[in-house]
Amino acid sequence: LAQAILAQIVRDPAANSGSTALQAKRARIRRAAAMGANKVVQKSKEAKMKAAMAGGRSRKKKWSKGKVKEKLANMVMFDKATYDKMMKEIPKAKLITPSVVSERLKVNGSVARQAIRHLEEKGLIAHVGEKHHAQLIYTRKIGGDE
């Protein structure tokens, strides 16, 4: 019935130029016709169970895990060779921060902070700008006193 009315509306252009009430009625009929076309017959419980059991055997999509960052195996204590390297190389660097020391000597961040404090006490490096408890930025010592 709805399709017959819809067909009549489409065929008769004179009837299309009517009031808003008529347009609303036509829109409802179109929606009803469209909704009827989208109905899907539901499966029985047995069919659903069979589909669920068969679904386990089918291949599922494997999602990539993304790029895995390589774990750093940094030392947690200084050995003799690393300590000597620290005493020789780090005071010559222009920028000395815990991350730079950690990267160059392959040591832990906390060990790098202690190394910087040790070098400062020995007078081999100088602090840059105002001193801050968290932002340890140092440079090589140039000349005598600052």
PDB file of N, CA, C and O in Angstrom, residues 36-106:
ATOM      1  N   GLY A  36      10.662  -0.819   5.981  1.00  0.00           N
ATOM      2  CA  GLY A  36      10.217  -2.163   5.630  1.00  0.00           C
ATOM      3  C   GLY A  36      11.247  -2.895   4.785  1.00  0.00           C
ATOM      4  O   GLY A  36      11.380  -4.108   4.870  1.00  0.00           O
ATOM      5  N   ALA A  37      12.002  -2.162   3.999  1.00  0.00           N
ATOM      6  CA  ALA A  37      12.996  -2.780   3.136  1.00  0.00           C
ATOM      7  C   ALA A  37      14.208  -3.260   3.926  1.00  0.00           C
ATOM      8  O   ALA A  37      14.930  -4.139   3.488  1.00  0.00           O
ATOM      9  N   ASN A  38      14.440  -2.680   5.110  1.00  0.00           N
ATOM     10  CA  ASN A  38      15.634  -3.001   5.885  1.00  0.00           C
ATOM     11  C   ASN A  38      15.439  -4.142   6.883  1.00  0.00           C
ATOM     12  O   ASN A  38      16.364  -4.474   7.604  1.00  0.00           O
ATOM     13  N   LYS A  39      14.260  -4.715   6.966  1.00  0.00           N
ATOM     14  CA  LYS A  39      14.011  -5.765   7.956  1.00  0.00           C
ATOM     15  C   LYS A  39      14.810  -7.011   7.625  1.00  0.00           C
ATOM     16  O   LYS A  39      14.909  -7.419   6.478  1.00  0.00           O
ATOM     17  N   VAL A  40      15.404  -7.616   8.672  1.00  0.00           N
ATOM     18  CA  VAL A  40      16.193  -8.829   8.507  1.00  0.00           C
ATOM     19  C   VAL A  40      15.534  -9.920   9.324  1.00  0.00           C
ATOM     20  O   VAL A  40      15.132  -9.696  10.467  1.00  0.00           O
ATOM     21  N   VAL A  41      15.438 -11.101   8.756  1.00  0.00           N
ATOM     22  CA  VAL A  41      14.832 -12.224   9.462  1.00  0.00           C
ATOM     23  C   VAL A  41      15.830 -12.731  10.493  1.00  0.00           C
ATOM     24  O   VAL A  41      17.004 -12.965  10.179  1.00  0.00           O
ATOM     25  N   GLN A  42      15.374 -12.866  11.744  1.00  0.00           N
ATOM     26  CA  GLN A  42      16.273 -13.307  12.819  1.00  0.00           C
ATOM     27  C   GLN A  42      16.539 -14.803  12.712  1.00  0.00           C
ATOM     28  O   GLN A  42      15.655 -15.573  12.333  1.00  0.00           O
ATOM     29  N   LYS A  43      17.767 -15.178  13.098  1.00  0.00           N
ATOM     30  CA  LYS A  43      18.129 -16.597  13.072  1.00  0.00           C
ATOM     31  C   LYS A  43      17.532 -17.304  14.289  1.00  0.00           C
ATOM     32  O   LYS A  43      17.287 -16.678  15.310  1.00  0.00           O
ATOM     33  N   SER A  44      17.371 -18.598  14.165  1.00  0.00           N
ATOM     34  CA  SER A  44      16.890 -19.377  15.305  1.00  0.00           C
ATOM     35  C   SER A  44      18.041 -19.570  16.282  1.00  0.00           C
ATOM     36  O   SER A  44      19.203 -19.331  15.966  1.00  0.00           O
ATOM     37  N   LYS A  45      17.722 -20.010  17.496  1.00  0.00           N
ATOM     38  CA  LYS A  45      18.753 -20.226  18.518  1.00  0.00           C
ATOM     39  C   LYS A  45      19.758 -21.273  18.067  1.00  0.00           C
ATOM     40  O   LYS A  45      20.956 -21.134  18.314  1.00  0.00           O
ATOM     41  N   GLU A  46      19.272 -22.290  17.401  1.00  0.00           N
ATOM     42  CA  GLU A  46      20.178 -23.344  16.932  1.00  0.00           C
ATOM     43  C   GLU A  46      21.166 -22.792  15.893  1.00  0.00           C
ATOM     44  O   GLU A  46      22.355 -23.104  15.922  1.00  0.00           O
ATOM     45  N   ALA A  47      20.651 -21.960  14.987  1.00  0.00           N
ATOM     46  CA  ALA A  47      21.504 -21.375  13.950  1.00  0.00           C
ATOM     47  C   ALA A  47      22.544 -20.451  14.568  1.00  0.00           C
ATOM     48  O   ALA A  47      23.706 -20.434  14.157  1.00  0.00           O
ATOM     49  N   LYS A  48      22.130 -19.691  15.592  1.00  0.00           N
ATOM     50  CA  LYS A  48      23.066 -18.793  16.279  1.00  0.00           C
ATOM     51  C   LYS A  48      24.159 -19.587  16.983  1.00  0.00           C
ATOM     52  O   LYS A  48      25.339 -19.227  16.936  1.00  0.00           O
ATOM     53  N   MET A  49      23.775 -20.667  17.655  1.00  0.00           N
ATOM     54  CA  MET A  49      24.750 -21.503  18.362  1.00  0.00           C
ATOM     55  C   MET A  49      25.736 -22.115  17.377  1.00  0.00           C
ATOM     56  O   MET A  49      26.943 -22.147  17.623  1.00  0.00           O
ATOM     57  N   LYS A  50      25.215 -22.585  16.242  1.00  0.00           N
ATOM     58  CA  LYS A  50      26.059 -23.204  15.236  1.00  0.00           C
ATOM     59  C   LYS A  50      27.065 -22.187  14.687  1.00  0.00           C
ATOM     60  O   LYS A  50      28.246 -22.487  14.509  1.00  0.00           O
ATOM     61  N   ALA A  51      26.601 -20.957  14.452  1.00  0.00           N
ATOM     62  CA  ALA A  51      27.473 -19.896  13.935  1.00  0.00           C
ATOM     63  C   ALA A  51      28.535 -19.530  14.966  1.00  0.00           C
ATOM     64  O   ALA A  51      29.693 -19.298  14.626  1.00  0.00           O
ATOM     65  N   ALA A  52      28.144 -19.510  16.242  1.00  0.00           N
ATOM     66  CA  ALA A  52      29.095 -19.171  17.311  1.00  0.00           C
ATOM     67  C   ALA A  52      30.161 -20.251  17.445  1.00  0.00           C
ATOM     68  O   ALA A  52      31.344 -19.953  17.651  1.00  0.00           O
ATOM     69  N   MET A  53      29.758 -21.509  17.342  1.00  0.00           N
ATOM     70  CA  MET A  53      30.719 -22.610  17.451  1.00  0.00           C
ATOM     71  C   MET A  53      31.665 -22.616  16.252  1.00  0.00           C
ATOM     72  O   MET A  53      32.852 -22.890  16.392  1.00  0.00           O
ATOM     73  N   ALA A  54      31.165 -22.303  15.089  1.00  0.00           N
ATOM     74  CA  ALA A  54      31.996 -22.293  13.882  1.00  0.00           C
ATOM     75  C   ALA A  54      32.929 -21.087  13.869  1.00  0.00           C
ATOM     76  O   ALA A  54      33.992 -21.127  13.271  1.00  0.00           O
ATOM     77  N   GLY A  55      32.547 -20.000  14.557  1.00  0.00           N
ATOM     78  CA  GLY A  55      33.345 -18.775  14.565  1.00  0.00           C
ATOM     79  C   GLY A  55      34.707 -18.960  15.195  1.00  0.00           C
ATOM     80  O   GLY A  55      35.655 -18.276  14.848  1.00  0.00           O
ATOM     81  N   GLY A  56      34.839 -19.892  16.130  1.00  0.00           N
ATOM     82  CA  GLY A  56      36.115 -20.124  16.789  1.00  0.00           C
ATOM     83  C   GLY A  56      37.154 -20.692  15.857  1.00  0.00           C
ATOM     84  O   GLY A  56      38.343 -20.463  16.026  1.00  0.00           O
ATOM     85  N   ARG A  57      36.722 -21.427  14.862  1.00  0.00           N
ATOM     86  CA  ARG A  57      37.657 -22.069  13.940  1.00  0.00           C
ATOM     87  C   ARG A  57      38.164 -21.100  12.878  1.00  0.00           C
ATOM     88  O   ARG A  57      39.220 -21.305  12.323  1.00  0.00           O
ATOM     89  N   SER A  58      37.387 -20.047  12.606  1.00  0.00           N
ATOM     90  CA  SER A  58      37.804 -19.118  11.554  1.00  0.00           C
ATOM     91  C   SER A  58      38.963 -18.252  12.044  1.00  0.00           C
ATOM     92  O   SER A  58      39.117 -18.018  13.231  1.00  0.00           O
ATOM     93  N   ARG A  59      39.769 -17.773  11.123  1.00  0.00           N
ATOM     94  CA  ARG A  59      40.941 -16.959  11.460  1.00  0.00           C
ATOM     95  C   ARG A  59      40.498 -15.564  11.876  1.00  0.00           C
ATOM     96  O   ARG A  59      39.745 -14.906  11.164  1.00  0.00           O
ATOM     97  N   LYS A  60      40.982 -15.137  13.033  1.00  0.00           N
ATOM     98  CA  LYS A  60      40.677 -13.784  13.484  1.00  0.00           C
ATOM     99  C   LYS A  60      41.778 -12.854  12.997  1.00  0.00           C
ATOM    100  O   LYS A  60      42.910 -13.265  12.801  1.00  0.00           O
ATOM    101  N   LYS A  61      41.442 -11.556  12.854  1.00  0.00           N
ATOM    102  CA  LYS A  61      42.430 -10.583  12.384  1.00  0.00           C
ATOM    103  C   LYS A  61      43.473 -10.374  13.451  1.00  0.00           C
ATOM    104  O   LYS A  61      43.158 -10.147  14.608  1.00  0.00           O
ATOM    105  N   LYS A  62      44.721 -10.458  13.050  1.00  0.00           N
ATOM    106  CA  LYS A  62      45.829 -10.236  13.978  1.00  0.00           C
ATOM    107  C   LYS A  62      46.249  -8.774  13.874  1.00  0.00           C
ATOM    108  O   LYS A  62      46.676  -8.321  12.821  1.00  0.00           O
ATOM    109  N   TRP A  63      46.118  -8.048  14.972  1.00  0.00           N
ATOM    110  CA  TRP A  63      46.533  -6.645  14.995  1.00  0.00           C
ATOM    111  C   TRP A  63      47.990  -6.587  15.385  1.00  0.00           C
ATOM    112  O   TRP A  63      48.450  -7.301  16.262  1.00  0.00           O
ATOM    113  N   SER A  64      48.711  -5.712  14.729  1.00  0.00           N
ATOM    114  CA  SER A  64      50.137  -5.573  15.057  1.00  0.00           C
ATOM    115  C   SER A  64      50.267  -4.888  16.412  1.00  0.00           C
ATOM    116  O   SER A  64      49.463  -4.037  16.772  1.00  0.00           O
ATOM    117  N   LYS A  65      51.284  -5.257  17.136  1.00  0.00           N
ATOM    118  CA  LYS A  65      51.497  -4.695  18.472  1.00  0.00           C
ATOM    119  C   LYS A  65      52.208  -3.348  18.414  1.00  0.00           C
ATOM    120  O   LYS A  65      52.471  -2.742  19.432  1.00  0.00           O
ATOM    121  N   GLY A  66      52.575  -2.895  17.228  1.00  0.00           N
ATOM    122  CA  GLY A  66      53.298  -1.637  17.095  1.00  0.00           C
ATOM    123  C   GLY A  66      54.776  -1.866  17.339  1.00  0.00           C
ATOM    124  O   GLY A  66      55.218  -2.979  17.592  1.00  0.00           O
ATOM    125  N   LYS A  67      55.527  -0.797  17.267  1.00  0.00           N
ATOM    126  CA  LYS A  67      56.961  -0.909  17.468  1.00  0.00           C
ATOM    127  C   LYS A  67      57.248  -0.996  18.959  1.00  0.00           C
ATOM    128  O   LYS A  67      56.782  -0.169  19.738  1.00  0.00           O
ATOM    129  N   VAL A  68      58.035  -1.984  19.345  1.00  0.00           N
ATOM    130  CA  VAL A  68      58.376  -2.174  20.753  1.00  0.00           C
ATOM    131  C   VAL A  68      59.752  -1.556  20.981  1.00  0.00           C
ATOM    132  O   VAL A  68      60.718  -1.890  20.300  1.00  0.00           O
ATOM    133  N   LYS A  69      59.819  -0.624  21.926  1.00  0.00           N
ATOM    134  CA  LYS A  69      61.082   0.042  22.230  1.00  0.00           C
ATOM    135  C   LYS A  69      61.991  -0.933  22.960  1.00  0.00           C
ATOM    136  O   LYS A  69      61.555  -1.637  23.867  1.00  0.00           O
ATOM    137  N   GLU A  70      63.259  -0.925  22.556  1.00  0.00           N
ATOM    138  CA  GLU A  70      64.210  -1.843  23.169  1.00  0.00           C
ATOM    139  C   GLU A  70      64.497  -1.390  24.599  1.00  0.00           C
ATOM    140  O   GLU A  70      64.718  -0.211  24.870  1.00  0.00           O
ATOM    141  N   LYS A  71      64.491  -2.344  25.515  1.00  0.00           N
ATOM    142  CA  LYS A  71      64.713  -2.043  26.930  1.00  0.00           C
ATOM    143  C   LYS A  71      66.189  -1.729  27.149  1.00  0.00           C
ATOM    144  O   LYS A  71      67.067  -2.448  26.704  1.00  0.00           O
ATOM    145  N   LEU A  72      66.454  -0.611  27.862  1.00  0.00           N
ATOM    146  CA  LEU A  72      67.830  -0.233  28.159  1.00  0.00           C
ATOM    147  C   LEU A  72      68.332  -1.029  29.346  1.00  0.00           C
ATOM    148  O   LEU A  72      67.646  -1.154  30.357  1.00  0.00           O
ATOM    149  N   ALA A  73      69.523  -1.560  29.216  1.00  0.00           N
ATOM    150  CA  ALA A  73      70.137  -2.312  30.315  1.00  0.00           C
ATOM    151  C   ALA A  73      71.235  -1.445  30.925  1.00  0.00           C
ATOM    152  O   ALA A  73      72.427  -1.733  30.806  1.00  0.00           O
ATOM    153  N   ASN A  74      70.835  -0.326  31.555  1.00  0.00           N
ATOM    154  CA  ASN A  74      71.811   0.589  32.143  1.00  0.00           C
ATOM    155  C   ASN A  74      72.296   0.068  33.488  1.00  0.00           C
ATOM    156  O   ASN A  74      71.549  -0.579  34.224  1.00  0.00           O
ATOM    157  N   MET A  75      73.554   0.404  33.809  1.00  0.00           N
ATOM    158  CA  MET A  75      74.144  -0.036  35.080  1.00  0.00           C
ATOM    159  C   MET A  75      73.560   0.777  36.227  1.00  0.00           C
ATOM    160  O   MET A  75      73.201   1.946  36.068  1.00  0.00           O
ATOM    161  N   VAL A  76      73.498   0.162  37.404  1.00  0.00           N
ATOM    162  CA  VAL A  76      72.969   0.843  38.588  1.00  0.00           C
ATOM    163  C   VAL A  76      74.085   1.209  39.564  1.00  0.00           C
ATOM    164  O   VAL A  76      73.814   1.803  40.608  1.00  0.00           O
ATOM    165  N   MET A  77      75.313   0.860  39.208  1.00  0.00           N
ATOM    166  CA  MET A  77      76.481   1.234  40.019  1.00  0.00           C
ATOM    167  C   MET A  77      77.650   1.489  39.079  1.00  0.00           C
ATOM    168  O   MET A  77      77.695   0.959  37.973  1.00  0.00           O
ATOM    169  N   PHE A  78      78.594   2.306  39.533  1.00  0.00           N
ATOM    170  CA  PHE A  78      79.804   2.536  38.740  1.00  0.00           C
ATOM    171  C   PHE A  78      80.785   1.399  38.956  1.00  0.00           C
ATOM    172  O   PHE A  78      81.009   0.976  40.079  1.00  0.00           O
ATOM    173  N   ASP A  79      81.368   0.920  37.862  1.00  0.00           N
ATOM    174  CA  ASP A  79      82.540   0.054  37.999  1.00  0.00           C
ATOM    175  C   ASP A  79      83.767   0.930  37.734  1.00  0.00           C
ATOM    176  O   ASP A  79      83.641   2.112  37.402  1.00  0.00           O
ATOM    177  N   LYS A  80      84.959   0.379  37.888  1.00  0.00           N
ATOM    178  CA  LYS A  80      86.192   1.163  37.790  1.00  0.00           C
ATOM    179  C   LYS A  80      86.326   1.819  36.412  1.00  0.00           C
ATOM    180  O   LYS A  80      86.636   3.004  36.295  1.00  0.00           O
ATOM    181  N   ALA A  81      86.060   1.060  35.339  1.00  0.00           N
ATOM    182  CA  ALA A  81      86.212   1.578  33.978  1.00  0.00           C
ATOM    183  C   ALA A  81      85.239   2.724  33.712  1.00  0.00           C
ATOM    184  O   ALA A  81      85.624   3.755  33.133  1.00  0.00           O
ATOM    185  N   THR A  82      83.994   2.575  34.143  1.00  0.00           N
ATOM    186  CA  THR A  82      82.983   3.611  33.914  1.00  0.00           C
ATOM    187  C   THR A  82      83.298   4.861  34.727  1.00  0.00           C
ATOM    188  O   THR A  82      83.128   5.983  34.243  1.00  0.00           O
ATOM    189  N   TYR A  83      83.774   4.683  35.951  1.00  0.00           N
ATOM    190  CA  TYR A  83      84.128   5.823  36.801  1.00  0.00           C
ATOM    191  C   TYR A  83      85.268   6.610  36.156  1.00  0.00           C
ATOM    192  O   TYR A  83      85.227   7.848  36.093  1.00  0.00           O
ATOM    193  N   ASP A  84      86.285   5.893  35.656  1.00  0.00           N
ATOM    194  CA  ASP A  84      87.415   6.565  35.010  1.00  0.00           C
ATOM    195  C   ASP A  84      86.960   7.311  33.749  1.00  0.00           C
ATOM    196  O   ASP A  84      87.405   8.439  33.489  1.00  0.00           O
ATOM    197  N   LYS A  85      86.063   6.700  32.981  1.00  0.00           N
ATOM    198  CA  LYS A  85      85.525   7.333  31.777  1.00  0.00           C
ATOM    199  C   LYS A  85      84.746   8.596  32.143  1.00  0.00           C
ATOM    200  O   LYS A  85      84.851   9.620  31.468  1.00  0.00           O
ATOM    201  N   MET A  86      83.983   8.517  33.234  1.00  0.00           N
ATOM    202  CA  MET A  86      83.199   9.663  33.708  1.00  0.00           C
ATOM    203  C   MET A  86      84.127  10.803  34.110  1.00  0.00           C
ATOM    204  O   MET A  86      83.911  11.957  33.727  1.00  0.00           O
ATOM    205  N   MET A  87      85.188  10.502  34.844  1.00  0.00           N
ATOM    206  CA  MET A  87      86.111  11.533  35.320  1.00  0.00           C
ATOM    207  C   MET A  87      86.878  12.168  34.149  1.00  0.00           C
ATOM    208  O   MET A  87      87.272  13.329  34.227  1.00  0.00           O
ATOM    209  N   LYS A  88      87.066  11.426  33.067  1.00  0.00           N
ATOM    210  CA  LYS A  88      87.836  11.919  31.929  1.00  0.00           C
ATOM    211  C   LYS A  88      86.964  12.673  30.917  1.00  0.00           C
ATOM    212  O   LYS A  88      87.311  13.760  30.469  1.00  0.00           O
ATOM    213  N   GLU A  89      85.785  12.096  30.559  1.00  0.00           N
ATOM    214  CA  GLU A  89      84.970  12.633  29.461  1.00  0.00           C
ATOM    215  C   GLU A  89      83.968  13.702  29.881  1.00  0.00           C
ATOM    216  O   GLU A  89      83.824  14.713  29.193  1.00  0.00           O
ATOM    217  N   ILE A  90      83.241  13.481  30.939  1.00  0.00           N
ATOM    218  CA  ILE A  90      82.112  14.351  31.300  1.00  0.00           C
ATOM    219  C   ILE A  90      82.549  15.794  31.578  1.00  0.00           C
ATOM    220  O   ILE A  90      81.899  16.721  31.101  1.00  0.00           O
ATOM    221  N   PRO A  91      83.667  16.052  32.299  1.00  0.00           N
ATOM    222  CA  PRO A  91      84.052  17.454  32.527  1.00  0.00           C
ATOM    223  C   PRO A  91      84.419  18.208  31.249  1.00  0.00           C
ATOM    224  O   PRO A  91      84.458  19.433  31.245  1.00  0.00           O
ATOM    225  N   LYS A  92      84.647  17.516  30.132  1.00  0.00           N
ATOM    226  CA  LYS A  92      84.999  18.166  28.873  1.00  0.00           C
ATOM    227  C   LYS A  92      83.772  18.500  28.024  1.00  0.00           C
ATOM    228  O   LYS A  92      83.889  19.195  27.017  1.00  0.00           O
ATOM    229  N   ALA A  93      82.597  17.991  28.413  1.00  0.00           N
ATOM    230  CA  ALA A  93      81.372  18.210  27.623  1.00  0.00           C
ATOM    231  C   ALA A  93      80.861  19.634  27.830  1.00  0.00           C
ATOM    232  O   ALA A  93      81.001  20.211  28.910  1.00  0.00           O
ATOM    233  N   LYS A  94      80.252  20.202  26.777  1.00  0.00           N
ATOM    234  CA  LYS A  94      79.694  21.558  26.889  1.00  0.00           C
ATOM    235  C   LYS A  94      78.424  21.557  27.735  1.00  0.00           C
ATOM    236  O   LYS A  94      78.209  22.456  28.536  1.00  0.00           O
ATOM    237  N   LEU A  95      77.566  20.565  27.513  1.00  0.00           N
ATOM    238  CA  LEU A  95      76.306  20.464  28.250  1.00  0.00           C
ATOM    239  C   LEU A  95      76.324  19.187  29.073  1.00  0.00           C
ATOM    240  O   LEU A  95      76.548  18.102  28.539  1.00  0.00           O
ATOM    241  N   ILE A  96      76.105  19.343  30.368  1.00  0.00           N
ATOM    242  CA  ILE A  96      76.106  18.185  31.263  1.00  0.00           C
ATOM    243  C   ILE A  96      74.769  18.157  32.003  1.00  0.00           C
ATOM    244  O   ILE A  96      74.481  19.043  32.815  1.00  0.00           O
ATOM    245  N   THR A  97      73.944  17.164  31.687  1.00  0.00           N
ATOM    246  CA  THR A  97      72.679  16.932  32.378  1.00  0.00           C
ATOM    247  C   THR A  97      72.617  15.450  32.715  1.00  0.00           C
ATOM    248  O   THR A  97      73.377  14.658  32.169  1.00  0.00           O
ATOM    249  N   PRO A  98      71.710  15.051  33.619  1.00  0.00           N
ATOM    250  CA  PRO A  98      71.593  13.624  33.946  1.00  0.00           C
ATOM    251  C   PRO A  98      71.333  12.753  32.718  1.00  0.00           C
ATOM    252  O   PRO A  98      71.869  11.655  32.611  1.00  0.00           O
ATOM    253  N   SER A  99      70.553  13.256  31.764  1.00  0.00           N
ATOM    254  CA  SER A  99      70.251  12.443  30.581  1.00  0.00           C
ATOM    255  C   SER A  99      71.485  12.262  29.706  1.00  0.00           C
ATOM    256  O   SER A  99      71.699  11.185  29.140  1.00  0.00           O
ATOM    257  N   VAL A 100      72.328  13.309  29.596  1.00  0.00           N
ATOM    258  CA  VAL A 100      73.554  13.209  28.796  1.00  0.00           C
ATOM    259  C   VAL A 100      74.506  12.203  29.433  1.00  0.00           C
ATOM    260  O   VAL A 100      75.070  11.342  28.753  1.00  0.00           O
ATOM    261  N   VAL A 101      74.671  12.302  30.762  1.00  0.00           N
ATOM    262  CA  VAL A 101      75.573  11.386  31.473  1.00  0.00           C
ATOM    263  C   VAL A 101      75.057   9.955  31.356  1.00  0.00           C
ATOM    264  O   VAL A 101      75.828   9.022  31.088  1.00  0.00           O
ATOM    265  N   SER A 102      73.753   9.772  31.527  1.00  0.00           N
ATOM    266  CA  SER A 102      73.136   8.444  31.445  1.00  0.00           C
ATOM    267  C   SER A 102      73.338   7.840  30.058  1.00  0.00           C
ATOM    268  O   SER A 102      73.647   6.655  29.924  1.00  0.00           O
ATOM    269  N   GLU A 103      73.161   8.655  29.020  1.00  0.00           N
ATOM    270  CA  GLU A 103      73.291   8.179  27.641  1.00  0.00           C
ATOM    271  C   GLU A 103      74.735   7.806  27.325  1.00  0.00           C
ATOM    272  O   GLU A 103      74.995   6.773  26.727  1.00  0.00           O
ATOM    273  N   ARG A 104      75.686   8.647  27.728  1.00  0.00           N
ATOM    274  CA  ARG A 104      77.095   8.409  27.375  1.00  0.00           C
ATOM    275  C   ARG A 104      77.704   7.240  28.148  1.00  0.00           C
ATOM    276  O   ARG A 104      78.460   6.457  27.592  1.00  0.00           O
ATOM    277  N   LEU A 105      77.396   7.165  29.435  1.00  0.00           N
ATOM    278  CA  LEU A 105      78.045   6.147  30.274  1.00  0.00           C
ATOM    279  C   LEU A 105      77.198   4.890  30.439  1.00  0.00           C
ATOM    280  O   LEU A 105      77.627   3.938  31.078  1.00  0.00           O
ATOM    281  N   LYS A 106      75.976   4.900  29.913  1.00  0.00           N
ATOM    282  CA  LYS A 106      75.045   3.776  30.042  1.00  0.00           C
ATOM    283  C   LYS A 106      74.803   3.428  31.510  1.00  0.00           C
ATOM    284  O   LYS A 106      74.915   2.286  31.932  1.00  0.00           O
TER     285      LYS A 106
END
